[in-house]
């Protein structure tokens, strides 16, 4: 058990699968108490069954009332919140901007950006009252280099960066830090259509898709390998721990150097 995180009360959104589940598992292994949420009841049932220090709520972070209940549940279960990991997000549509519906745009912004605002708004008073806290918002490396045909997703995640910097300055005087993690391409089910589709696939098919995905990502990364959900969980643990106590308003890019491939000038002929 790490003395740097042990005993801390951590709220992780969308902790039922993928990066969120890896974050839950990593913090539990380090000795934290975790409350999480998800929109998938089966995912929550499974994650809660793994450890008595995990509690959960069924909640959609894009709905303000459900976030209010989520935070109240977390405070009731853990006695407070020391760390908020804003992980919940959706990929949104893949289409040219003019072909994106108003509803798809609003839903993507509603979950990815508004959802983080709702969570911070409801957690901040508890952190202010105790004079300490850490907020980690998950953005994306694509916020720096763009991602064609994914404008709602990228716009929402750029907004997360701005929200993070503002929260860091506004709440720093109250002992509350706020940072961002920007993952590169991480090998999770969302890359082949999200958890809803992944749930319809056989384990063998899932494994085959994951191997193909990892191979493709490896070719696009200077390190020659793809990232894993655990890499993001480790970054979150550092930012939330006492080791990261003076890190504030920072965007930690975890992408194996992949972003640099898009911003380096081409070699001269």
Coordinates of C-alpha atoms in Angstrom, one line a residue:
X1 CA 0.0 0.0 0.0
X2 CA 1.4 3.4 -1.0
X3 CA 1.7 5.9 1.8
X4 CA 1.3 8.6 -0.9
X5 CA -2.3 7.7 -1.8
X6 CA -3.5 5.2 0.8
X7 CA -6.7 6.2 2.5
X8 CA -7.6 8.9 0.0
X9 CA -11.2 9.0 -1.1
X10 CA -11.4 8.9 -4.9
X11 CA -14.4 9.5 -7.2
X12 CA -13.8 8.1 -10.7
X13 CA -16.4 8.7 -13.4
X14 CA -17.1 5.9 -16.0
X15 CA -15.1 3.4 -14.0
X16 CA -16.8 0.2 -15.3
X17 CA -14.5 -0.5 -18.3
X18 CA -11.5 0.7 -20.3
X19 CA -9.3 3.5 -18.9
X20 CA -11.8 4.2 -16.1
X21 CA -11.6 0.6 -14.9
X22 CA -7.9 0.7 -15.0
X23 CA -7.9 3.8 -12.9
X24 CA -10.2 2.2 -10.3
X25 CA -8.0 -0.9 -10.1
X26 CA -4.8 1.1 -9.8
X27 CA -6.1 3.4 -7.0
X28 CA -7.5 0.4 -5.1
X29 CA -4.2 -1.4 -5.4
X30 CA -2.5 1.8 -3.9
X31 CA -4.9 1.7 -0.9
X32 CA -7.5 4.3 -1.8
X33 CA -11.2 4.1 -1.3
X34 CA -13.1 4.5 -4.6
X35 CA -16.6 5.4 -5.6
X36 CA -17.3 5.1 -9.3
X37 CA -20.2 5.4 -11.8
X38 CA -21.1 4.1 -15.2
X39 CA -24.1 4.0 -17.5
X40 CA -23.7 0.2 -17.8
X41 CA -25.2 -1.7 -14.8
X42 CA -23.4 -4.9 -15.5
X43 CA -20.0 -3.2 -15.6
X44 CA -20.7 -1.6 -12.2
X45 CA -21.8 -4.9 -10.7
X46 CA -18.6 -6.5 -11.8
X47 CA -16.3 -3.8 -10.6
X48 CA -18.0 -3.6 -7.2
X49 CA -17.6 -7.3 -6.7
X50 CA -13.9 -7.1 -7.0
X51 CA -13.1 -5.2 -3.8
X52 CA -15.0 -4.0 -0.7
X53 CA -13.3 -0.6 -1.0
X54 CA -15.2 0.1 -4.2
X55 CA -18.8 1.5 -4.2
X56 CA -20.7 2.7 -7.2
X57 CA -23.7 4.6 -8.6
X58 CA -25.5 4.2 -11.9
X59 CA -25.2 7.7 -13.5
X60 CA -24.9 9.6 -16.7
X61 CA -22.5 12.5 -16.2
X62 CA -24.3 14.4 -19.0
X63 CA -27.4 14.8 -16.7
X64 CA -26.9 17.4 -13.9
X65 CA -29.4 15.7 -11.5
X66 CA -27.7 12.4 -11.9
X67 CA -24.3 14.0 -11.1
X68 CA -25.7 15.6 -8.0
X69 CA -26.9 12.2 -6.8
X70 CA -23.6 10.7 -7.7
X71 CA -21.5 13.1 -5.7
X72 CA -24.0 12.8 -2.7
X73 CA -23.6 9.0 -3.0
X74 CA -19.8 9.3 -3.0
X75 CA -19.7 11.5 0.1
X76 CA -22.1 9.2 1.9
X77 CA -20.1 6.1 1.0
X78 CA -16.6 7.5 1.7
X79 CA -17.2 10.4 4.1
X80 CA -15.9 13.0 1.5
X81 CA -14.0 13.3 -1.7
X82 CA -10.2 13.9 -1.9
X83 CA -9.7 13.2 -5.5
X84 CA -12.0 13.5 -8.6
X85 CA -11.0 11.7 -11.8
X86 CA -13.2 13.1 -14.6
X87 CA -12.8 10.2 -17.0
X88 CA -16.3 9.8 -18.5
X89 CA -16.5 10.6 -22.2
X90 CA -17.8 9.5 -25.6
X91 CA -16.3 9.4 -29.0
X92 CA -19.1 11.2 -30.7
X93 CA -19.9 10.9 -34.5
X94 CA -17.3 10.4 -37.2
X95 CA -18.4 12.6 -40.1
X96 CA -17.6 15.8 -41.9
X97 CA -18.6 18.8 -39.8
X98 CA -21.5 19.8 -42.1
X99 CA -23.0 16.3 -41.8
X100 CA -23.0 16.2 -38.0
X101 CA -26.4 16.5 -36.5
X102 CA -27.2 19.1 -33.8
X103 CA -28.2 16.3 -31.5
X104 CA -24.8 14.5 -31.9
X105 CA -22.9 17.7 -31.4
X106 CA -24.9 18.6 -28.2
X107 CA -24.6 15.1 -26.8
X108 CA -20.8 14.9 -27.3
X109 CA -20.3 18.3 -25.7
X110 CA -22.8 17.5 -23.0
X111 CA -21.0 14.4 -21.8
X112 CA -17.3 15.3 -22.5
X113 CA -17.3 18.9 -21.3
X114 CA -20.5 19.7 -19.5
X115 CA -20.2 16.5 -17.6
X116 CA -16.9 17.5 -16.2
X117 CA -18.3 20.9 -15.2
X118 CA -21.2 19.3 -13.4
X119 CA -18.8 17.0 -11.4
X120 CA -16.4 19.8 -10.5
X121 CA -19.3 22.1 -9.5
X122 CA -20.7 19.5 -7.1
X123 CA -17.4 18.2 -5.7
X124 CA -15.7 21.6 -5.3
X125 CA -17.7 22.8 -2.2
X126 CA -16.6 19.6 -0.3
X127 CA -13.0 20.1 -1.2
X128 CA -13.1 23.8 -0.3
X129 CA -14.5 22.9 3.1
X130 CA -11.7 20.5 3.9
X131 CA -9.0 22.8 2.4
X132 CA -7.6 20.3 -0.1
X133 CA -8.4 18.3 -3.2
X134 CA -7.1 17.1 -6.5
X135 CA -9.0 17.0 -9.8
X136 CA -7.8 15.2 -12.8
X137 CA -9.6 15.7 -16.1
X138 CA -9.0 13.3 -19.1
X139 CA -8.6 15.2 -22.4
X140 CA -6.9 13.8 -25.5
X141 CA -3.6 14.4 -27.4
X142 CA -5.8 15.1 -30.4
X143 CA -6.7 18.4 -28.8
X144 CA -3.2 19.5 -29.8
X145 CA -3.1 18.1 -33.3
X146 CA -6.7 17.9 -34.4
X147 CA -8.6 14.8 -35.7
X148 CA -10.4 15.2 -39.0
X149 CA -14.1 14.2 -39.0
X150 CA -14.2 14.2 -35.2
X151 CA -14.9 17.9 -34.6
X152 CA -17.4 17.5 -31.6
X153 CA -15.0 15.2 -29.8
X154 CA -11.9 17.4 -30.3
X155 CA -13.8 20.6 -29.5
X156 CA -15.1 19.2 -26.3
X157 CA -11.6 18.0 -25.2
X158 CA -10.0 21.4 -26.1
X159 CA -12.7 22.8 -23.8
X160 CA -11.5 20.5 -21.1
X161 CA -8.1 22.0 -21.3
X162 CA -9.5 25.5 -20.8
X163 CA -11.7 24.4 -17.9
X164 CA -8.7 22.7 -16.2
X165 CA -6.5 25.8 -16.3
X166 CA -9.3 28.0 -15.0
X167 CA -10.2 25.7 -12.2
X168 CA -6.6 25.4 -11.2
X169 CA -6.3 29.2 -10.8
X170 CA -9.7 29.7 -9.2
X171 CA -9.4 26.9 -6.6
X172 CA -5.6 26.8 -6.1
X173 CA -5.9 29.2 -3.1
X174 CA -8.2 26.7 -1.4
X175 CA -5.6 23.9 -1.7
X176 CA -7.2 22.3 -4.7
X177 CA -5.1 21.3 -7.7
X178 CA -6.5 20.6 -11.2
X179 CA -4.6 18.9 -14.0
X180 CA -5.3 17.2 -17.3
X181 CA -4.1 13.9 -18.8
X182 CA -4.1 13.8 -22.6
X183 CA -3.9 10.2 -23.7
X184 CA -2.7 9.3 -27.2
X185 CA -4.1 6.3 -28.9
X186 CA -4.8 3.8 -26.1
X187 CA -5.8 0.3 -27.0
X188 CA -9.3 0.0 -25.5
X189 CA -12.6 -1.2 -27.0
X190 CA -13.7 2.4 -27.8
X191 CA -11.4 2.3 -30.8
X192 CA -13.6 -0.3 -32.6
X193 CA -16.9 1.4 -31.9
X194 CA -17.2 1.7 -28.1
X195 CA -18.3 -0.6 -25.3
X196 CA -21.8 -1.2 -26.8
X197 CA -20.3 -2.9 -29.8
X198 CA -17.6 -4.6 -27.8
X199 CA -20.2 -6.3 -25.7
X200 CA -21.6 -8.0 -28.8
X201 CA -18.3 -9.5 -29.8
X202 CA -16.9 -12.9 -28.6
X203 CA -13.8 -12.9 -26.4
X204 CA -11.8 -14.4 -29.3
X205 CA -13.0 -11.6 -31.7
X206 CA -12.2 -9.0 -29.0
X207 CA -8.7 -10.3 -28.6
X208 CA -8.1 -10.4 -32.3
X209 CA -9.3 -6.8 -32.7
X210 CA -7.1 -5.7 -29.8
X211 CA -4.0 -7.4 -31.3
X212 CA -4.7 -5.7 -34.7
X213 CA -5.3 -2.3 -33.0
X214 CA -2.1 -2.6 -31.0
X215 CA -0.1 -3.4 -34.1
X216 CA -1.5 -0.4 -36.0
X217 CA -0.9 1.9 -33.1
X218 CA 2.7 0.6 -32.7
X219 CA 3.5 1.6 -36.2
X220 CA 2.4 5.2 -35.5
X221 CA 4.3 5.7 -32.3
X222 CA 8.0 6.5 -32.0
X223 CA 8.3 3.9 -29.1
X224 CA 7.1 1.2 -31.5
X225 CA 4.2 0.1 -29.2
X226 CA 0.7 1.2 -28.3
X227 CA -0.4 2.6 -25.0
X228 CA -2.5 0.7 -22.5
X229 CA -5.2 1.8 -20.1
X230 CA -2.8 1.1 -17.3
X231 CA -0.4 3.9 -18.6
X232 CA -3.2 6.5 -18.0
X233 CA -4.0 5.0 -14.6
X234 CA -0.4 5.3 -13.5
X235 CA -0.3 9.0 -14.6
X236 CA -3.5 9.7 -12.7
X237 CA -2.1 8.1 -9.6
X238 CA 1.0 10.3 -9.8
X239 CA -1.0 13.5 -10.2
X240 CA -3.3 12.6 -7.3
X241 CA -0.6 11.4 -4.9
X242 CA 1.6 13.4 -2.6
X243 CA 4.4 13.0 -5.2
X244 CA 2.4 15.4 -7.4
X245 CA 1.5 17.9 -4.7
X246 CA 3.1 20.9 -6.5
X247 CA 1.8 20.0 -10.0
X248 CA -1.1 22.3 -10.9
X249 CA -2.7 23.5 -14.2
X250 CA -0.6 21.0 -16.1
X251 CA -1.5 18.9 -19.1
X252 CA 0.3 15.6 -19.0
X253 CA 0.5 14.1 -22.4
X254 CA 0.8 10.3 -22.4
X255 CA 1.1 9.2 -26.0
X256 CA 4.5 7.5 -26.4
X257 CA 5.6 10.6 -28.5
X258 CA 3.0 10.0 -31.1
X259 CA 1.9 13.7 -31.1
X260 CA 5.3 14.7 -32.2
X261 CA 4.9 12.9 -35.4
X262 CA 2.2 15.4 -36.4
X263 CA 4.0 18.6 -35.4
X264 CA 7.6 17.9 -36.5
X265 CA 8.5 19.6 -39.8
X266 CA 9.1 17.3 -42.8
X267 CA 12.7 16.3 -43.5
X268 CA 14.4 18.2 -46.2
X269 CA 14.9 16.4 -49.5

